[in-house]
Amino acid sequence: MSGRLERRVALVTGGGSGIGAATCRALAKEGAMVAVTDLSPEAALSVADAIQAAGGQAKAFTHDVTSPEDWERVVGEVDAAFGRLDILVNNAGMTTVGNELMSHSLENWRRTLAVNLDGVFYGHRYAGPLILKGGRGGSVINISSIMGKIATPGAAAYCASKGAVLMLTKAAALEWAPLGIRVNSVHPGYVETPLVHNILREVEDGNAVRETLVQQHALGRLAEPAEIANAIVFLASDESSFMTGSEMVVDGGYTAR
């Protein structure tokens, strides 16, 4: 495949499903060689196999983003497989609902921040040097959320982690601008992903909650994963060459109200 990202190497965390899987496919369609990483080896392999079957280049890696040792191993394996890294998409994340602050378990709080925030920090810490080694700069895209900009009750850990990703992005953008590495964040609204579907199954009267969520998006629907992936491809490409430290909101008008 040839396209806007030809001869570039991308690493996508949480690439086995949802936004991550759509991003892997979209990057490969534009010519990137994609390292699909996921906590589930089966999910990562399924996405990589599908990309290869469509004529693209991809390799699957088992990856726990909360583990510095896993980051070091995966980045080394990506270096061995592709010889460089140009694009890092810190996408892996988790959420829980209905966690009131006065009864919020420390275990849940720490797990949420470990995945959503520490995992993004480790991405910069361990993958950044490989991007720099390539000598031609690169693009880091951190997946935050509209909940990193606005709050919702019962989701303090998620909001805190995604808000922190926003500010980590800005700090990294300033630090890495002289290195030619751009760092931007993407803030999706609610998306038709397994993550959102699982949340709706957990809450009482999930169908009513879903309808409420739909109504809160000015476009009257939830996003498709490919629509978020398209924004990520733009930030990965030279078309966004003057963007760094930016917050790209892709929310169907949710935060415009």
CSV table of C-alpha atoms in Angstrom, one decimal:
chain,number,residue,atom,x,y,z
A,1,MET,CA,0.0,0.0,0.0
A,2,SER,CA,1.1,3.6,-0.6
A,3,GLY,CA,-0.2,6.8,0.8
A,4,ARG,CA,0.4,9.7,3.2
A,5,LEU,CA,2.4,7.5,5.6
A,6,GLU,CA,4.4,5.3,3.2
A,7,ARG,CA,7.7,4.0,4.7
A,8,ARG,CA,6.8,5.1,8.2
A,9,VAL,CA,6.5,2.8,11.2
A,10,ALA,CA,3.7,3.2,13.7
A,11,LEU,CA,3.1,1.7,17.2
A,12,VAL,CA,-0.5,1.6,18.4
A,13,THR,CA,-1.3,0.5,22.0
A,14,GLY,CA,-4.6,-1.1,22.6
A,15,GLY,CA,-4.6,-1.9,18.9
A,16,GLY,CA,-6.7,-5.1,19.2
A,17,SER,CA,-10.1,-3.5,19.3
A,18,GLY,CA,-12.2,-0.3,19.1
A,19,ILE,CA,-10.4,2.9,18.2
A,20,GLY,CA,-7.1,1.2,18.3
A,21,ALA,CA,-8.0,-1.5,15.8
A,22,ALA,CA,-9.5,1.1,13.5
A,23,THR,CA,-6.4,3.3,13.8
A,24,CYS,CA,-4.1,0.4,12.9
A,25,ARG,CA,-6.2,-0.3,9.8
A,26,ALA,CA,-6.3,3.4,8.8
A,27,LEU,CA,-2.5,3.9,9.3
A,28,ALA,CA,-1.8,0.7,7.3
A,29,LYS,CA,-4.1,1.9,4.5
A,30,GLU,CA,-2.0,5.0,4.2
A,31,GLY,CA,1.2,2.9,3.8
A,32,ALA,CA,2.5,2.7,7.4
A,33,MET,CA,4.1,-0.4,8.8
A,34,VAL,CA,2.1,-1.0,12.0
A,35,ALA,CA,3.1,-2.5,15.3
A,36,VAL,CA,-0.2,-3.6,16.8
A,37,THR,CA,0.2,-4.0,20.6
A,38,ASP,CA,-2.5,-5.2,23.0
A,39,LEU,CA,-2.8,-6.9,26.3
A,40,SER,CA,-4.6,-9.7,24.4
A,41,PRO,CA,-2.2,-11.5,22.0
A,42,GLU,CA,-5.2,-13.0,20.1
A,43,ALA,CA,-6.7,-9.5,19.5
A,44,ALA,CA,-3.5,-8.0,18.4
A,45,LEU,CA,-2.8,-10.9,16.0
A,46,SER,CA,-6.3,-10.8,14.6
A,47,VAL,CA,-5.8,-7.1,13.6
A,48,ALA,CA,-2.3,-7.6,12.2
A,49,ASP,CA,-3.4,-10.6,10.2
A,50,ALA,CA,-6.3,-8.7,8.7
A,51,ILE,CA,-4.0,-5.8,7.7
A,52,GLN,CA,-1.6,-8.2,6.0
A,53,ALA,CA,-4.5,-10.0,4.2
A,54,ALA,CA,-5.5,-6.6,2.8
A,55,GLY,CA,-2.0,-6.0,1.5
A,56,GLY,CA,-0.6,-3.9,4.4
A,57,GLN,CA,2.3,-4.5,6.7
A,58,ALA,CA,1.7,-5.2,10.4
A,59,LYS,CA,3.1,-7.2,13.3
A,60,ALA,CA,1.4,-8.1,16.6
A,61,PHE,CA,3.0,-7.7,20.0
A,62,THR,CA,1.6,-8.7,23.5
A,63,HIS,CA,1.9,-5.6,25.6
A,64,ASP,CA,0.8,-4.5,29.1
A,65,VAL,CA,1.1,-0.7,29.0
A,66,THR,CA,1.4,-0.5,32.8
A,67,SER,CA,4.7,-2.4,32.8
A,68,PRO,CA,7.9,-0.5,32.1
A,69,GLU,CA,9.5,-3.9,31.4
A,70,ASP,CA,6.9,-4.6,28.7
A,71,TRP,CA,7.5,-1.2,27.2
A,72,GLU,CA,11.2,-1.8,27.0
A,73,ARG,CA,10.7,-5.2,25.5
A,74,VAL,CA,8.1,-4.2,22.9
A,75,VAL,CA,10.1,-1.1,21.8
A,76,GLY,CA,13.2,-3.3,21.4
A,77,GLU,CA,11.1,-5.8,19.3
A,78,VAL,CA,9.7,-3.1,17.2
A,79,ASP,CA,13.3,-1.8,16.6
A,80,ALA,CA,14.4,-5.3,15.6
A,81,ALA,CA,11.4,-5.8,13.3
A,82,PHE,CA,11.2,-2.4,11.6
A,83,GLY,CA,14.4,-0.6,12.4
A,84,ARG,CA,12.8,2.6,13.4
A,85,LEU,CA,9.7,4.3,14.8
A,86,ASP,CA,8.0,7.4,13.4
A,87,ILE,CA,4.5,7.4,14.9
A,88,LEU,CA,3.3,6.5,18.5
A,89,VAL,CA,-0.4,6.3,19.3
A,90,ASN,CA,-0.9,6.0,23.0
A,91,ASN,CA,-4.5,4.6,22.8
A,92,ALA,CA,-4.8,1.8,25.4
A,93,GLY,CA,-7.2,2.8,28.1
A,94,MET,CA,-9.9,1.7,30.6
A,95,THR,CA,-12.9,3.2,32.4
A,96,THR,CA,-15.3,2.3,35.1
A,97,VAL,CA,-18.6,3.9,36.1
A,98,GLY,CA,-20.5,4.6,39.3
A,99,ASN,CA,-17.4,5.2,41.5
A,100,GLU,CA,-18.5,7.7,44.1
A,101,LEU,CA,-15.5,9.5,45.6
A,102,MET,CA,-16.4,8.7,49.2
A,103,SER,CA,-16.4,5.0,48.5
A,104,HIS,CA,-14.0,4.7,45.5
A,105,SER,CA,-11.6,1.8,46.0
A,106,LEU,CA,-7.9,2.6,46.0
A,107,GLU,CA,-7.4,-0.4,43.8
A,108,ASN,CA,-9.7,0.9,41.1
A,109,TRP,CA,-8.3,4.4,41.3
A,110,ARG,CA,-4.7,3.2,41.0
A,111,ARG,CA,-5.5,0.7,38.2
A,112,THR,CA,-7.3,3.4,36.1
A,113,LEU,CA,-4.4,5.9,36.4
A,114,ALA,CA,-1.9,3.1,35.8
A,115,VAL,CA,-3.5,2.3,32.4
A,116,ASN,CA,-4.7,5.7,31.3
A,117,LEU,CA,-1.8,7.9,32.6
A,118,ASP,CA,1.2,5.8,33.5
A,119,GLY,CA,0.9,3.9,30.2
A,120,VAL,CA,1.1,7.1,28.3
A,121,PHE,CA,4.1,8.3,30.2
A,122,TYR,CA,5.9,5.0,29.6
A,123,GLY,CA,5.1,5.4,25.9
A,124,HIS,CA,7.0,8.7,25.8
A,125,ARG,CA,9.8,7.4,28.1
A,126,TYR,CA,10.5,4.2,26.2
A,127,ALA,CA,9.4,4.8,22.6
A,128,GLY,CA,10.6,8.4,22.5
A,129,PRO,CA,14.3,7.5,22.2
A,130,LEU,CA,13.5,5.2,19.2
A,131,ILE,CA,11.7,7.9,17.4
A,132,LEU,CA,14.6,10.3,18.1
A,133,LYS,CA,17.1,7.7,16.8
A,134,GLY,CA,15.4,7.8,13.4
A,135,GLY,CA,16.7,11.3,12.9
A,136,ARG,CA,13.7,12.6,11.0
A,137,GLY,CA,11.3,13.6,13.8
A,138,GLY,CA,8.0,12.0,14.4
A,139,SER,CA,4.5,12.3,15.7
A,140,VAL,CA,3.0,11.2,19.0
A,141,ILE,CA,-0.8,11.1,19.4
A,142,ASN,CA,-2.2,10.6,22.9
A,143,ILE,CA,-5.8,9.5,23.1
A,144,SER,CA,-7.5,11.5,25.9
A,145,SER,CA,-11.3,12.0,26.0
A,146,ILE,CA,-13.9,14.8,26.2
A,147,MET,CA,-13.8,13.7,29.9
A,148,GLY,CA,-10.3,15.1,30.0
A,149,LYS,CA,-11.9,18.5,29.4
A,150,ILE,CA,-15.3,18.3,31.1
A,151,ALA,CA,-16.4,16.2,34.1
A,152,THR,CA,-19.1,13.7,34.9
A,153,PRO,CA,-20.1,12.3,38.3
A,154,GLY,CA,-19.0,8.9,39.2
A,155,ALA,CA,-16.0,9.0,36.9
A,156,ALA,CA,-13.4,10.9,38.9
A,157,ALA,CA,-10.5,8.5,38.2
A,158,TYR,CA,-11.2,8.5,34.4
A,159,CYS,CA,-11.6,12.3,34.3
A,160,ALA,CA,-8.4,12.8,36.3
A,161,SER,CA,-6.4,10.4,34.2
A,162,LYS,CA,-7.6,11.9,30.9
A,163,GLY,CA,-7.2,15.4,32.0
A,164,ALA,CA,-3.6,14.5,33.0
A,165,VAL,CA,-3.0,13.1,29.5
A,166,LEU,CA,-4.0,16.5,28.1
A,167,MET,CA,-1.4,18.3,30.2
A,168,LEU,CA,1.3,15.6,29.7
A,169,THR,CA,0.8,16.1,26.0
A,170,LYS,CA,1.4,19.8,26.2
A,171,ALA,CA,4.5,19.4,28.3
A,172,ALA,CA,5.9,16.8,26.0
A,173,ALA,CA,5.1,19.0,23.0
A,174,LEU,CA,7.1,21.9,24.4
A,175,GLU,CA,10.0,19.6,25.4
A,176,TRP,CA,10.2,17.7,22.1
A,177,ALA,CA,9.5,20.5,19.6
A,178,PRO,CA,13.3,21.2,19.3
A,179,LEU,CA,13.7,17.5,18.5
A,180,GLY,CA,11.2,17.6,15.6
A,181,ILE,CA,8.8,15.3,17.4
A,182,ARG,CA,5.2,16.7,17.5
A,183,VAL,CA,2.9,15.6,20.3
A,184,ASN,CA,-0.9,16.1,20.2
A,185,SER,CA,-4.0,14.8,22.0
A,186,VAL,CA,-7.3,13.5,20.6
A,187,HIS,CA,-10.5,13.9,22.6
A,188,PRO,CA,-13.2,11.6,21.3
A,189,GLY,CA,-16.9,11.8,22.4
A,190,TYR,CA,-18.7,8.6,22.9
A,191,VAL,CA,-17.7,6.0,20.3
A,192,GLU,CA,-19.3,2.7,19.2
A,193,THR,CA,-16.6,0.5,20.8
A,194,PRO,CA,-16.6,-2.5,23.2
A,195,LEU,CA,-15.5,-0.2,26.0
A,196,VAL,CA,-18.6,2.0,25.7
A,197,HIS,CA,-20.9,-1.0,25.1
A,198,ASN,CA,-19.5,-2.7,28.3
A,199,ILE,CA,-20.3,0.5,30.3
A,200,LEU,CA,-23.8,0.5,29.0
A,201,ARG,CA,-24.3,-3.1,30.1
A,202,GLU,CA,-23.0,-2.3,33.6
A,203,VAL,CA,-25.4,0.6,34.3
A,204,GLU,CA,-29.1,0.3,35.2
A,205,ASP,CA,-31.4,0.9,32.1
A,206,GLY,CA,-28.5,1.0,29.7
A,207,ASN,CA,-30.8,1.6,26.7
A,208,ALA,CA,-32.1,4.8,28.3
A,209,VAL,CA,-28.6,5.9,29.1
A,210,ARG,CA,-27.5,5.3,25.6
A,211,GLU,CA,-30.4,7.4,24.2
A,212,THR,CA,-29.4,10.2,26.6
A,213,LEU,CA,-25.8,10.1,25.4
A,214,VAL,CA,-26.9,10.2,21.8
A,215,GLN,CA,-29.0,13.3,22.5
A,216,GLN,CA,-26.0,15.0,24.1
A,217,HIS,CA,-24.1,14.8,20.7
A,218,ALA,CA,-25.3,17.6,18.4
A,219,LEU,CA,-25.0,15.2,15.4
A,220,GLY,CA,-27.5,12.9,17.1
A,221,ARG,CA,-25.4,9.7,17.2
A,222,LEU,CA,-22.3,8.2,18.6
A,223,ALA,CA,-19.0,8.1,16.6
A,224,GLU,CA,-17.7,5.2,14.6
A,225,PRO,CA,-14.2,4.1,15.5
A,226,ALA,CA,-13.0,4.9,11.9
A,227,GLU,CA,-14.0,8.6,12.4
A,228,ILE,CA,-11.6,8.9,15.3
A,229,ALA,CA,-9.0,7.0,13.4
A,230,ASN,CA,-9.2,9.5,10.6
A,231,ALA,CA,-8.3,12.3,13.0
A,232,ILE,CA,-5.3,10.2,14.2
A,233,VAL,CA,-4.1,9.6,10.7
A,234,PHE,CA,-4.2,13.4,10.1
A,235,LEU,CA,-2.1,14.1,13.2
A,236,ALA,CA,0.4,11.4,12.2
A,237,SER,CA,0.8,12.8,8.7
A,238,ASP,CA,2.7,15.8,7.3
A,239,GLU,CA,-0.7,17.5,6.8
A,240,SER,CA,-0.6,18.5,10.5
A,241,SER,CA,3.1,19.6,10.4
A,242,PHE,CA,2.4,22.9,12.2
A,243,MET,CA,0.4,21.3,15.0
A,244,THR,CA,1.9,20.3,18.4
A,245,GLY,CA,0.5,20.6,21.9
A,246,SER,CA,-3.0,20.7,20.3
A,247,GLU,CA,-6.2,19.3,21.6
A,248,MET,CA,-8.2,17.7,18.7
A,249,VAL,CA,-11.8,17.3,19.8
A,250,VAL,CA,-13.8,14.8,17.8
A,251,ASP,CA,-17.1,14.7,19.7
A,252,GLY,CA,-20.0,15.3,17.4
A,253,GLY,CA,-20.7,18.6,19.1
A,254,TYR,CA,-20.9,17.2,22.6
A,255,THR,CA,-18.7,19.9,24.2
A,256,ALA,CA,-20.2,22.7,22.0
A,257,ARG,CA,-23.3,22.9,24.2
